[in-house]
Coordinates of C-alpha atoms and ligand atoms in Angstrom, one line a residue:
X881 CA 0.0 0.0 0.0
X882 CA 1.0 3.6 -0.6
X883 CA -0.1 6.6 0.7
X884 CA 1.1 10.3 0.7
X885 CA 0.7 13.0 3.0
X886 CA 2.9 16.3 3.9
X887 CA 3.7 15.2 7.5
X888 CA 4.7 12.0 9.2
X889 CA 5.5 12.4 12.9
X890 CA 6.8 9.2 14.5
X891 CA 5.7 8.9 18.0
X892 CA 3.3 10.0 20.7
X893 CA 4.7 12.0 23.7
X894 CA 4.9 15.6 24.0
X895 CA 7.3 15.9 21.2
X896 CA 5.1 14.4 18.5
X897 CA 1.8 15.0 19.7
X898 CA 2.6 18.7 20.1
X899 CA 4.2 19.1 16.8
X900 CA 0.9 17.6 15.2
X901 CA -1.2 19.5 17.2
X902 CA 0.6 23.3 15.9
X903 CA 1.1 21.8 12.2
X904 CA -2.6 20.9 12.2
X905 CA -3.6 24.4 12.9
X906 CA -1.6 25.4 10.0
X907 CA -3.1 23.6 7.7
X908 CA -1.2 21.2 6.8
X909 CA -1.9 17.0 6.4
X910 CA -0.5 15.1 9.2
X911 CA -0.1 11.5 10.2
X912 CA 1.2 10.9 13.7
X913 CA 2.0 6.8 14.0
X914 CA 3.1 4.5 17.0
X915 CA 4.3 0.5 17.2
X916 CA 2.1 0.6 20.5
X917 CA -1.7 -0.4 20.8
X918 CA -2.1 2.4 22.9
X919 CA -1.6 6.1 22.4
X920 CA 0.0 6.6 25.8
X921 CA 2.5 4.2 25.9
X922 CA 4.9 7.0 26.0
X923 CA 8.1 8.0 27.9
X924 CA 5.9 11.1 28.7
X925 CA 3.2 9.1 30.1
X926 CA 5.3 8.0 33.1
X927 CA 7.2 11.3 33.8
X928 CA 6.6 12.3 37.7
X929 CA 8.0 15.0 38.6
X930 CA 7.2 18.2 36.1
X931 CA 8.2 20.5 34.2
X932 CA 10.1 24.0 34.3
X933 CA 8.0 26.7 34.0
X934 CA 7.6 30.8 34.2
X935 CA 7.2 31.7 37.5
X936 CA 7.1 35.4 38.8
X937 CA 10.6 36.5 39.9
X938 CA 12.8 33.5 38.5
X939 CA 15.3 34.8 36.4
X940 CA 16.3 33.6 33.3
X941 CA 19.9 33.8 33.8
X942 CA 19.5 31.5 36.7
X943 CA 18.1 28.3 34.8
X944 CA 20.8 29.2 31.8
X945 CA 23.2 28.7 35.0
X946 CA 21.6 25.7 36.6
X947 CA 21.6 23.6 33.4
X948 CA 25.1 24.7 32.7
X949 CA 26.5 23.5 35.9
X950 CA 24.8 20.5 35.3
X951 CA 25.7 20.1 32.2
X952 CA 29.0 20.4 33.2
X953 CA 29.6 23.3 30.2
X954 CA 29.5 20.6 27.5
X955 CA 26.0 22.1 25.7
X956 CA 25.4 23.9 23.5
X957 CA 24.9 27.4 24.6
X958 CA 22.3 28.8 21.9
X959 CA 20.4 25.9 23.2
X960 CA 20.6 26.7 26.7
X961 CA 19.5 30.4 25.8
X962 CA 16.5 29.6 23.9
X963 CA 15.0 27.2 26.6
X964 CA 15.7 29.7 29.0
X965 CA 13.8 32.3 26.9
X966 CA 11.3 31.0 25.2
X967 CA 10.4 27.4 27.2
X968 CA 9.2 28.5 31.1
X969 CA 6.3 31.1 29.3
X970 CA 5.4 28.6 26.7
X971 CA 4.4 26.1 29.4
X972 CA 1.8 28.7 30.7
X973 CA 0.9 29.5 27.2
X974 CA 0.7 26.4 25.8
X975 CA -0.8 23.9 28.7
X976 CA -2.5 26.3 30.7
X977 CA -3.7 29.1 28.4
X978 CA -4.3 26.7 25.2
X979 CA -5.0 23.2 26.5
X980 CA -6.9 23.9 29.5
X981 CA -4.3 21.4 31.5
X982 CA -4.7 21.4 35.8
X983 CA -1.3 21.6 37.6
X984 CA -1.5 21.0 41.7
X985 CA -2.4 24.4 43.2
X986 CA -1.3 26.2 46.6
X987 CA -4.4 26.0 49.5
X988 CA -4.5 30.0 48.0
X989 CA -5.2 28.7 44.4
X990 CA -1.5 29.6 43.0
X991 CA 0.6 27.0 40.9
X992 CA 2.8 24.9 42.9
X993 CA 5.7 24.8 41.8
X994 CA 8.5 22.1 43.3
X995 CA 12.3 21.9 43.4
X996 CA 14.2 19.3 42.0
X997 CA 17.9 18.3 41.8
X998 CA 20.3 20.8 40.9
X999 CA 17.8 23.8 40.3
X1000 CA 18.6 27.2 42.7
X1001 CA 14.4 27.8 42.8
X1002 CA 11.6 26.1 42.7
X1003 CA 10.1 26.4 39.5
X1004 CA 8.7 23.0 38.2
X1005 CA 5.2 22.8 37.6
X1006 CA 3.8 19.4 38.4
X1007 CA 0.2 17.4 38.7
X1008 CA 1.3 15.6 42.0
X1009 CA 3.7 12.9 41.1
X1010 CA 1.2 12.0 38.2
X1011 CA 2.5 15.3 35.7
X1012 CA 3.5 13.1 32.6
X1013 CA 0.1 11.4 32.5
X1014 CA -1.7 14.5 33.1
X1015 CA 0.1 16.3 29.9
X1016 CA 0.1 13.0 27.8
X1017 CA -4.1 13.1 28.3
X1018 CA -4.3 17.0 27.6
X1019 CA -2.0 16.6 24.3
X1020 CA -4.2 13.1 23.5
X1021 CA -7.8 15.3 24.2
X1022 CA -6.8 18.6 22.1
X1023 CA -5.1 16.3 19.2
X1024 CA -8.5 14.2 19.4
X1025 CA -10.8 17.8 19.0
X1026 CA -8.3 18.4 15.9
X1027 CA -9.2 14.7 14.3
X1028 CA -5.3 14.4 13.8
X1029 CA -5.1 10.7 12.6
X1030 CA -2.9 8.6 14.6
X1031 CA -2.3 5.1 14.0
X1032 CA -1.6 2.9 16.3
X1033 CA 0.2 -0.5 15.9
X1034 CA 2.2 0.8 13.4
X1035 CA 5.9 0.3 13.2
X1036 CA 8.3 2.3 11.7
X1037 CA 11.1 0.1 10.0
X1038 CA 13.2 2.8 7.3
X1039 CA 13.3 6.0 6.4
X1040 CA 12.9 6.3 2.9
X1041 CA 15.9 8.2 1.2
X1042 CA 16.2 9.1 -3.0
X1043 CA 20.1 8.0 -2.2
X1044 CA 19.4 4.4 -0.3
X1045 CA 15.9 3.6 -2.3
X1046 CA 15.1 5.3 -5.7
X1047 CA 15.2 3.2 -8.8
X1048 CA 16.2 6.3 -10.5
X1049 CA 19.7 6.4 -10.8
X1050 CA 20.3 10.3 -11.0
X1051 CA 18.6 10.5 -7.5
X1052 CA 22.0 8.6 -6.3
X1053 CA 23.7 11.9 -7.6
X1054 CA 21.8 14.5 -5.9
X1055 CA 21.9 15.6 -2.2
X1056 CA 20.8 13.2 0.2
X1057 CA 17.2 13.8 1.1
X1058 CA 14.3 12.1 3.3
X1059 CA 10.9 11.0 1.4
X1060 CA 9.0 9.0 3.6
X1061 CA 9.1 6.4 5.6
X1062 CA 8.6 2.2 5.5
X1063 CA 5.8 1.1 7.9
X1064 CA 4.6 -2.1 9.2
X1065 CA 1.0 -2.6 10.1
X1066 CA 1.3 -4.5 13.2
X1067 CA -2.2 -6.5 12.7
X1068 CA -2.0 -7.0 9.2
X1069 CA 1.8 -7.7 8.8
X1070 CA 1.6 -5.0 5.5
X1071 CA 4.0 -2.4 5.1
X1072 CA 2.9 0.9 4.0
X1073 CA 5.1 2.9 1.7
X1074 CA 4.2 6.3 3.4
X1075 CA 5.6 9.0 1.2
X1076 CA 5.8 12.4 3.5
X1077 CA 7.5 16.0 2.3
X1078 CA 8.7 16.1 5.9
X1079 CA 9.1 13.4 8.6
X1080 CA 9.7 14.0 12.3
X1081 CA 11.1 12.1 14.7
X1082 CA 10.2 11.9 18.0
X1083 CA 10.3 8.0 19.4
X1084 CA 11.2 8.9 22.8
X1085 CA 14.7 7.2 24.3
X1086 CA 16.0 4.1 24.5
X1087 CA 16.2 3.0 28.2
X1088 CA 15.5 -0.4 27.7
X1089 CA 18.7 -1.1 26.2
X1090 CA 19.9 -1.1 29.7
X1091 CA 18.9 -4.1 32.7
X1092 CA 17.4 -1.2 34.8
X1093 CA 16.2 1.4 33.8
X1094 CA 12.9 3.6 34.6
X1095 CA 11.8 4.0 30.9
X1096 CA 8.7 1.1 29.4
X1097 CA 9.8 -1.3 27.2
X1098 CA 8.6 0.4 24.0
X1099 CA 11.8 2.9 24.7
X1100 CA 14.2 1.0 22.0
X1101 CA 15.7 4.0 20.3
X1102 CA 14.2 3.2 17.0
X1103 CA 13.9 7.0 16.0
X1104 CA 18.2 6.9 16.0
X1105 CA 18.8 3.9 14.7
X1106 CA 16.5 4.5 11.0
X1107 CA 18.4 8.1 11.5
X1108 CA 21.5 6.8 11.7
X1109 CA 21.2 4.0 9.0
X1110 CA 20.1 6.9 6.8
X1111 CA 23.2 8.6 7.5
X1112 CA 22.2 11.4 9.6
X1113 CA 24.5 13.0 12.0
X1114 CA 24.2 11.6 15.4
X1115 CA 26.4 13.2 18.5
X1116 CA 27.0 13.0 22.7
X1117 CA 25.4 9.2 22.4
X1118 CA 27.8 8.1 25.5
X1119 CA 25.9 10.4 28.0
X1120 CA 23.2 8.2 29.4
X1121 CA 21.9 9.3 32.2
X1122 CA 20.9 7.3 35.3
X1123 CA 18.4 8.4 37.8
X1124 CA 19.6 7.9 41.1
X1125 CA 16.3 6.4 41.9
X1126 CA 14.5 3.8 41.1
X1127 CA 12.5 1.4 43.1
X1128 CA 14.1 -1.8 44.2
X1129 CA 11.7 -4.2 44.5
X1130 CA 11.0 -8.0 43.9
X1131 CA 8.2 -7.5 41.3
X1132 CA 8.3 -4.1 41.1
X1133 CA 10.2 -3.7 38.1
X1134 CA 10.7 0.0 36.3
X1135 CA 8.9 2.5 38.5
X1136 CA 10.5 5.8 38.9
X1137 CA 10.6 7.2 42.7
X1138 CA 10.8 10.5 41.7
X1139 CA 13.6 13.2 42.7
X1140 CA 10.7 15.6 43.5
X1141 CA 10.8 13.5 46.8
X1142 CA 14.6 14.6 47.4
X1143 CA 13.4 17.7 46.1
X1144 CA 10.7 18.1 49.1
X1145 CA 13.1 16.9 51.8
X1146 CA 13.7 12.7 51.2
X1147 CA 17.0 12.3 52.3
X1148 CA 19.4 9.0 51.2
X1149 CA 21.1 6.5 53.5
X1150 CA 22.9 3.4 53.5
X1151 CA 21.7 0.4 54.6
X1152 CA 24.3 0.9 57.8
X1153 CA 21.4 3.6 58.5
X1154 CA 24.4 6.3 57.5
X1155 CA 23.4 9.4 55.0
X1156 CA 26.1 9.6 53.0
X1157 CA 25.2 12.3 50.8
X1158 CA 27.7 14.5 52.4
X1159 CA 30.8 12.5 51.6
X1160 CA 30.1 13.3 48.0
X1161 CA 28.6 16.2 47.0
X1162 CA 28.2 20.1 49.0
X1163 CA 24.8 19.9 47.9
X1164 CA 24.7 16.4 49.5
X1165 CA 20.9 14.9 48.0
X1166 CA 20.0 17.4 45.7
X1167 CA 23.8 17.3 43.4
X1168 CA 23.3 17.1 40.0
X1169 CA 22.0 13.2 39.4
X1170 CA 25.0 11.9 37.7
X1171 CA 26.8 12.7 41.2
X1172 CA 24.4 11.0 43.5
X1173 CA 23.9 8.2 41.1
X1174 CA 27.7 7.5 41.5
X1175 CA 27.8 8.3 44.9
X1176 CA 24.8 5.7 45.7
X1177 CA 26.5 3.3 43.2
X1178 CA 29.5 3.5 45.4
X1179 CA 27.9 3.2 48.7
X1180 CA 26.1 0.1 47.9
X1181 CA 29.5 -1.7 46.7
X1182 CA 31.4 -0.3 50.1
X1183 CA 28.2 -1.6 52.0
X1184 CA 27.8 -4.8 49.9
X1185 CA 24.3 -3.9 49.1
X1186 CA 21.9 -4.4 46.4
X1187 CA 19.9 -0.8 47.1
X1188 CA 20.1 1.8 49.6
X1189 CA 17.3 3.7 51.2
X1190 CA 15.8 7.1 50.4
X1191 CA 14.0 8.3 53.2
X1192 CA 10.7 10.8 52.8
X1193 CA 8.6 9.8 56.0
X1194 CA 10.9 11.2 58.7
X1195 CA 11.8 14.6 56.6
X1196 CA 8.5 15.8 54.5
X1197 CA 6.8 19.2 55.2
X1198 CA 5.1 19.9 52.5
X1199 CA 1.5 21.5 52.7
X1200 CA 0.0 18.7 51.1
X1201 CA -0.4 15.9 53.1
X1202 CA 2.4 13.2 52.0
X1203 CA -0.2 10.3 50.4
X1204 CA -1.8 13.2 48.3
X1205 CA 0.9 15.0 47.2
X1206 CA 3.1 11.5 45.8
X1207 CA 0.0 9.7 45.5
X1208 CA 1.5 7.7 43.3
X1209 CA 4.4 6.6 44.6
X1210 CA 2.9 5.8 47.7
X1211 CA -0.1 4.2 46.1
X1212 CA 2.5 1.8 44.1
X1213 CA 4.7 1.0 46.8
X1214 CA 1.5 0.5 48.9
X1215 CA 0.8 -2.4 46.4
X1216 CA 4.2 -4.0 47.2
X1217 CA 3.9 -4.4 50.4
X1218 CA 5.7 -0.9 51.7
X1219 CA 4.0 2.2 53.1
X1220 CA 6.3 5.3 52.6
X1221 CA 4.6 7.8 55.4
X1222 CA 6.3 5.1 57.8
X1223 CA 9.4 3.6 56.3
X1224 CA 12.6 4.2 53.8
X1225 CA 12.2 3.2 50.1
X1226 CA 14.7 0.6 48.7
X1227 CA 16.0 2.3 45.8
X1228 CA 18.7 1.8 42.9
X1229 CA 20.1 3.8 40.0
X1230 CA 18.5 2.8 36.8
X1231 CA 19.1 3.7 33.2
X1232 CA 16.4 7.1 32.4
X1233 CA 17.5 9.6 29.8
X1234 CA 19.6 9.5 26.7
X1235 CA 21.0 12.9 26.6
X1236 CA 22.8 12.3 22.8
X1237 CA 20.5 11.7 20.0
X1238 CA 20.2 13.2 16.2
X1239 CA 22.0 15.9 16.0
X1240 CA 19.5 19.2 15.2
X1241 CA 19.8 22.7 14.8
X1242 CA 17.5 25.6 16.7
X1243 CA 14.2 24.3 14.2
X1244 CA 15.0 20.3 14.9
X1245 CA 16.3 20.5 11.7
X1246 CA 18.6 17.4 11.2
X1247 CA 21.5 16.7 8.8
X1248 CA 19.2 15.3 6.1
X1249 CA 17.2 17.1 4.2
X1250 CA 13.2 16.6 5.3
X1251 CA 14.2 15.0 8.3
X1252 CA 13.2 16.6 12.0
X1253 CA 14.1 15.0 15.4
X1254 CA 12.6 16.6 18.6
X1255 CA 12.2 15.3 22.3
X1256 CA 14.9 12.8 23.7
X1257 CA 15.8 11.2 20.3
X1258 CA 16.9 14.7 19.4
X1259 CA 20.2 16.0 20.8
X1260 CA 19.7 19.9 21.0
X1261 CA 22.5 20.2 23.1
X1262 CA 20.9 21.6 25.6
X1263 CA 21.6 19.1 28.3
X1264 CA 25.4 18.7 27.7
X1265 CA 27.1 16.0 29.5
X1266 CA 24.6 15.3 31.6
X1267 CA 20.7 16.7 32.2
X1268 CA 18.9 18.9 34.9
X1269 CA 15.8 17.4 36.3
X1270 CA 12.3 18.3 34.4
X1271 CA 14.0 19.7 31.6
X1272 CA 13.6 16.9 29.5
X1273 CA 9.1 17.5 28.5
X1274 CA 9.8 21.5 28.7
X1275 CA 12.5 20.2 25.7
X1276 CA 10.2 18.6 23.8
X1277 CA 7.4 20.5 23.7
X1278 CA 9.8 24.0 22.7
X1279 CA 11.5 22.4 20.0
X1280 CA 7.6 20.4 18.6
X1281 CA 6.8 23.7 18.2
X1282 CA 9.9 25.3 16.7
X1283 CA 9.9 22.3 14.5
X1284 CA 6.3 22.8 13.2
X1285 CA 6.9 26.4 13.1
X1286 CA 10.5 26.1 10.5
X1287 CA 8.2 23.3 8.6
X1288 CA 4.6 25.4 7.8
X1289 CA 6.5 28.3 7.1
X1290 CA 8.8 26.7 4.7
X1291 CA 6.9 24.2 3.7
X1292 CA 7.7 22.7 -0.2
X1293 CA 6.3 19.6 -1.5
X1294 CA 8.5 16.6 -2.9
X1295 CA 8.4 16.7 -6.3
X1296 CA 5.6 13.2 -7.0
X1297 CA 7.2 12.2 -10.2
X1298 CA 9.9 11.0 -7.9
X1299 CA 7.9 9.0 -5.6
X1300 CA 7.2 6.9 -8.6
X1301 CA 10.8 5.6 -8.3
X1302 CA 10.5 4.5 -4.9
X1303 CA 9.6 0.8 -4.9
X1304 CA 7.7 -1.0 -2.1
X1305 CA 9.1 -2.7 0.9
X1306 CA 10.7 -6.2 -0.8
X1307 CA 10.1 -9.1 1.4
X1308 CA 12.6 -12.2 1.5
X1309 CA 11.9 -14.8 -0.8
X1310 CA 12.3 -17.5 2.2
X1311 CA 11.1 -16.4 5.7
X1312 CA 12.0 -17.9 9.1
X1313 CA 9.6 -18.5 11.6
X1314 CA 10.0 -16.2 14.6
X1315 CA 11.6 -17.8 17.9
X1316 CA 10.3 -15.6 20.6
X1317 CA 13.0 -17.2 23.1
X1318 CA 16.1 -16.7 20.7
X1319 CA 14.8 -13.1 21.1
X1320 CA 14.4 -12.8 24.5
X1321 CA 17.7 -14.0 24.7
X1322 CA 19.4 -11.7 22.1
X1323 CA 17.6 -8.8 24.5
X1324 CA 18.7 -9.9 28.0
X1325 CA 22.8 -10.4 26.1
X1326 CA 22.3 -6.6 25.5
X1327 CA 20.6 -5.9 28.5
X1328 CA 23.5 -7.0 30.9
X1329 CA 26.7 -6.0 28.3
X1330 CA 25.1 -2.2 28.8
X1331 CA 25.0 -2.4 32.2
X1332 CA 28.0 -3.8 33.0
X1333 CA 29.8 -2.5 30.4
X1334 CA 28.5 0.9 29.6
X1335 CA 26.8 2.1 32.3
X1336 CA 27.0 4.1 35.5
X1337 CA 31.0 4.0 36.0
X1338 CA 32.4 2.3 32.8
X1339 CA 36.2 1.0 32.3
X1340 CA 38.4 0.9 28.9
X1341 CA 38.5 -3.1 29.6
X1342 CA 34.9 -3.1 30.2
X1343 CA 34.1 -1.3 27.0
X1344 CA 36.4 -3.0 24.9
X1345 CA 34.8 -6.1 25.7
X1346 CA 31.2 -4.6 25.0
X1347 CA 32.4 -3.7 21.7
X1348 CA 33.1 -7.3 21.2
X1349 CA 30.3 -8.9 22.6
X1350 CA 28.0 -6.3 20.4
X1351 CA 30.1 -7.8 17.4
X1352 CA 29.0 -10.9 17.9
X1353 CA 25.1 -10.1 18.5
X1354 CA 25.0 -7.8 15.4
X1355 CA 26.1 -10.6 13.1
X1356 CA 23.3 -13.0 14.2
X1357 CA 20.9 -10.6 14.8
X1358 CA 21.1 -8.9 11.0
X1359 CA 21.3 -12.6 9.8
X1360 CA 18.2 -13.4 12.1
X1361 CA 16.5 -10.1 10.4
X1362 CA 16.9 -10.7 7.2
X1363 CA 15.1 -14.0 6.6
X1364 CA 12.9 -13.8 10.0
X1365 CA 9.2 -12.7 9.0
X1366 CA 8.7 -9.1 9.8
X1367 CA 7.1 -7.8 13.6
X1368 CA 7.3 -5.5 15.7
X1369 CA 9.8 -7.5 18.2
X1370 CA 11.9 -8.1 15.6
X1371 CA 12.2 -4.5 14.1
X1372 CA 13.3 -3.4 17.9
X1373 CA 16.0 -5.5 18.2
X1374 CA 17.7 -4.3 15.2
X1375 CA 17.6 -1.0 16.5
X1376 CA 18.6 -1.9 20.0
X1377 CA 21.6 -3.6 18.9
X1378 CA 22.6 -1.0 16.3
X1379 CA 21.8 1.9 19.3
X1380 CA 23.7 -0.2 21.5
X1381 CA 26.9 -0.3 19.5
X1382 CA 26.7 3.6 18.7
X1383 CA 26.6 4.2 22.3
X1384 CA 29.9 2.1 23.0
X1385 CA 31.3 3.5 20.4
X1386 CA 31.1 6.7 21.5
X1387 CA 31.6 5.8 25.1
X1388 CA 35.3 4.4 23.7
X1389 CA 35.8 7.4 22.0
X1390 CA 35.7 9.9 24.8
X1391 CA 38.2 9.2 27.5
X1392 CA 37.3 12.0 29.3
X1393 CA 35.2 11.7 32.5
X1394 CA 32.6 14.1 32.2
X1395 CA 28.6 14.2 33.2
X1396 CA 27.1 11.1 32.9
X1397 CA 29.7 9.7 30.9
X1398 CA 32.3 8.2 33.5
X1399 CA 35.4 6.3 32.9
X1400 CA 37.5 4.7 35.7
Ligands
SIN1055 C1 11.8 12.7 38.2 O1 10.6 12.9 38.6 O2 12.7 12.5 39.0 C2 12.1 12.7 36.8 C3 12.1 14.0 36.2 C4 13.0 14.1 35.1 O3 13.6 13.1 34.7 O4 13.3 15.2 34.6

C-alpha cells in the first residue's frame, strides 16, 4: 500500500503529539503513527515530577546557570538560551492558556511549583507525582478535537531516502534527502510505503537497552537507529543518564521514585542507616544526578548492598499531606507491600534519559534534508554532559513547536514524479519463523553488556569487551533479520543492537570523565 501525506510524525509524547497539534492548525496534512496499541504508551506518560516553567521572579539567567552546571559546560549554549527564553512562558501559554491542562495548586489557588535536583528555585510545575500522564491526556484530548489521525500498531522500520531507495539512478547523484518512511501494520503484517515532504522524529529514548532502567519497554531508540542507518548526523550518544532512583523491588520492576521526593526533603542513606550524601557532594541529596547516582553506586559496593534507602517519611513538610501529594508513589509502593509515610524506600540507579541523540539545529532541523528530530531522540545540546531534572518534556514541547513552526513556514512539496521511483518494501523470498526465546535471549545479552559495560561508571576493559560482545550479536541478529518474517519484536531488536553499539562506540571514543559519561 501507498499513501502520501505532507507530515509524518513518528511517535506519541509531547514531542510528537505537540508538533501535530501546531502543524494541524496550520493547515497542513499530518499523520502521527506508534508500534504501540495504545496512544500513551509513552516515555511522557510516566514522567513524575514536572516541568520547568515561568514563574514570577525566576530569572532567566538563573536556569541558563543551573543547566550549565549541570551540564557540566558541554552544551550547547544557543540551546541553553532559547530554553531559557522561550520554554518556562510557553508552558503557561501552551498547557495552561491553550490546552486547558490542571497543575496542583497552593491551598490559595496559585501553581505549585517544586524543586528538584540541581535547580537554585523552585520552579517545576507538576500534577502531583502524576505530571507526565496529566500532559500526555491534555496533548491526546486537544489532538483528538483536531481529528489528527494517529495510528496505532504501526511500526516504523526505514526512512525512505532518494540516495538508499530510488530506482532512478540520477537521484544517487543529488543531495541526500528524506521521502518518507517504511511502515509495518502490526495487525495486518503489511508495510505501507508512506511517502511524506517532511518526517519528524520523535520515538522517545532508549532505556530499555539497559537491565534497569525507569523507561517502558517500548523505549528502544528506534527514531536513532533509522536516522543513523540513513546517515544522519548523530552526536554525545555516550551520555546516558541514570536516575539515582528507582524502586528496588522484587516484582516491582521500572517504577521511577521521583527526585521531587529529594526535592521536598527525602534524604538518602545506606543500609548501615548512615546518610552519606555529604561524603560526595556540597549539595549532599540534591547534586546534580550523575553525582548521587555515582555516589549511591559506590555506597552500595562499600556496604555490599543491592539498594540503599531514600528516606521521605521522617523529613516531609510539605502543605499537602504526603499520600496526596506523591499519591503515586505511595499508592505503588502500597501495592508491594511498603508504606512510605512510615518507612525508607529501597532504591537503585536505573538507566532514564539519553541525553545524545540526532543531532539538530535551533528548528529540529537534522543533517538530512526533510528529516526533524525533537524530544529525547533529538540532541539539541541543551543538556550537555549530563541533564537537569524536568527539563527533558519543557524540551520537547519548545523544540515540537519550533519544529512545526521552520516546517509550515517553509513548507515545499517533494516533487511526485519521484515518488514513482521509490519501490515498495521487498520481502525475503524465504522467511523464518519467529523464535520468541532466541529473542528474548538476544535482549537480555544486551541488556546486561550495557549495564555492566557501559553504564554508570564504565572502564576501557569493560568497553572493549562490550564492543566485542556487540560484534558478535550484530552478526546474528542482522542474519536473524533478514530471513525472520517481519514484527514489531523483531524490528526493535535491530535498533537496540545498532543503538547499543553507537553508544559504545562513542563511550570508547571519549576518554574523558565528564557528566554522565564516567570512565575509571
Ligand atoms: C523525576 O521525577 O525524578 C524525573 C524528572 C526528570 O527526569 O526530569
Amino acid at each position: 500500500m501507498r499513501k502520501k501525506i505532507d507530515v509524518l510524525i513518528i511517535g506519541t509524547g509531547i514531542a510528537g503529539l505537540t508538533a501535530a497539534i501546531y502543524l494541524k492548525e496550520a493547515g497542513l496534512d499530518v499523520v502521527v503513527t506508534t508500534k504501540e496499541s495504545s496512544i500513551e504508551e509513552t516515555n511522557t506518560n510516566y514522567a513524575q515530577g514536572g516541568i520547568i516553567a515561568w514563574k514570577e521572579g525566576d530569572k532567566r539567567d538563573n536556569l541558563e546557570q543551573d543547566i550549565l552546571k549541570a551540564g557540566c559546560n558541554y552544551n550547547n549554549l544557543e540551546a541553553v538560551k532559547l530554553f531559557a527564553m522561550e520554554g518556562p512562558q510557553l508552558v503557561l501559554d501552551f498547557f495552561i492558556d491553550k490546552l486547558k491542562t490542571q497543575f496542583t495548586q497552593t491551598s490559595e489557588g496559585k501553581l505549585d511549583y517544586t524543586e528538584e535536583a540541581a535547580h537554585s528555585d523552585r520552579r517545576v510545575l507538576h500534577f502531583a507525582d502524576h505530571t507526565g500522564d496529566v500532559l500526555q491526556k491534555s496533548l491526546q484530548d486537544y489532538a483528538a478535537g483536531l481529528q489528527i489521525p494517529i495510528l496505532t500498531n504501526h511500526t516504523a522500520i526505514d526512512l525512505i531516502t532518494n540516495n538508499h531507495h530510488s530506482d532512478d539512478c540520477q537521484e544517487f547523484y543529488k543531495q541526500r534527502e528524506v521521502m518518507g518512511c517504511y511502515v509495518l501494520d502490526n495487525l495486518t503484517g503489511d508495510v505501507i510505503t508512506f511517502f511524506a515532504d517532511k518526517v519528524i522524529l520523535a520515538t522517545g529514548g532508549l532505556g530499555n537497552l539497559y537491565q534497569h532502567t525507569t523507561n517502558p519497554a517500548s523505549a528502544t531508540g528506534d527514531g536513532m537507529s533509522m536516522a543513523y542507518r540513513a546517515g544522519a548526523d548523530i552526536i554525545n550518544a555516550e551520555f546516558i543518564q541514570f536516575h539515582p532512583t528507582a524502586l528496588y523491588h522484587r516484582e516491582i520492576k521500572r517504577f521511577l521514585i521521583s527526585e521531587s521526593l529529594r526535592g521536598e526533603g527525602a534524604k538518602l542513606r545506606d543500609s548501615t542507616g548512615r546518610y552519606f550524601m555529604e561524603d560526595y557532594s556540597p549539595m549532599k541529596d540534591l547534586a546534580p544526578r550523575d553525582v548521587v547516582a555515582r555516589a549511591i553506586y559506590n555506597q552500595m559496593g562499600k556496604t555490599g548492598s543491592e539498594y540503599v534507602l531514600l528516606d521521605i517519611a521522617s523529613f516531609y513538610k510539605g502543605e499537602i499531606p504526603l499520600k496526596k501529594r506523591f499519591s503515586k508513589i505511595y499508592q505503588t509502593c502500597l501495592e508491594g507491600g511498603l508504606d512510605i509515610t512510615k518507612k525508607p524506600i529501597p532504591i537503585v540507579p536505573a538507566a532514564h534519559y539519553f541525553c545524545g541523540g540526532i543531532k539538530v539545529d535551533l528548528a529540529g532541523r537534522s543533517s538530512l534534508k526533510n528529516l526533524y528530530a525533537i524530544g529525547e531522540v533529538s540532541c539539541t545540546g541543551l543538556h550537555g554532559a549530563n541533564r537537569l531534572a524536568s527539563s527533558s518534556l519543557l524540551e520537547g514541547l519548545l523544540w515540537a513547536k519550533l519544529a512545526a513552526e521552520d516546517i509550515s513556514q517553509n513548507f515545499e512539496k517533494i516533487e511526485q514524479q519521484r515518488n514513482k521511483f521509490i519501490p515498495d518494501w521487498k520481502r525475503p523470498n524465504e522467511v523464518e519463523e519467529f523464535d520468541p526465546l532466541l529473542l528474548s535471549q538476544d535482549w537480555k545479552a544486551i541488556q546486561l553488556t550495557m549495564w555492566n559495560y557501559a553504564g554508570i561508571i564504565r572502564t576501557n576493559k569493560g568497553l572493549e569487551r562490550a564492543r566485542a560482545d556487540l560484534n558478535y550479536y550484530s552478526h546474528r541478529i542482522f542474519s536473524f533479520y533478514k530471513t525472520a518474517r517481519l514484527n514489531k519484536d523483531i524490528i526493535e531488536l535491530r535498533n537496540a543492537i545498532v543503538n547499543a553499539t553507537i553508544i559504545v562506540n562513542a563511550a570508547t571514543h571519549n576518554s574523558q570523565s565528564i557528566g554522565c559519561h564516567f570512565v575509571k
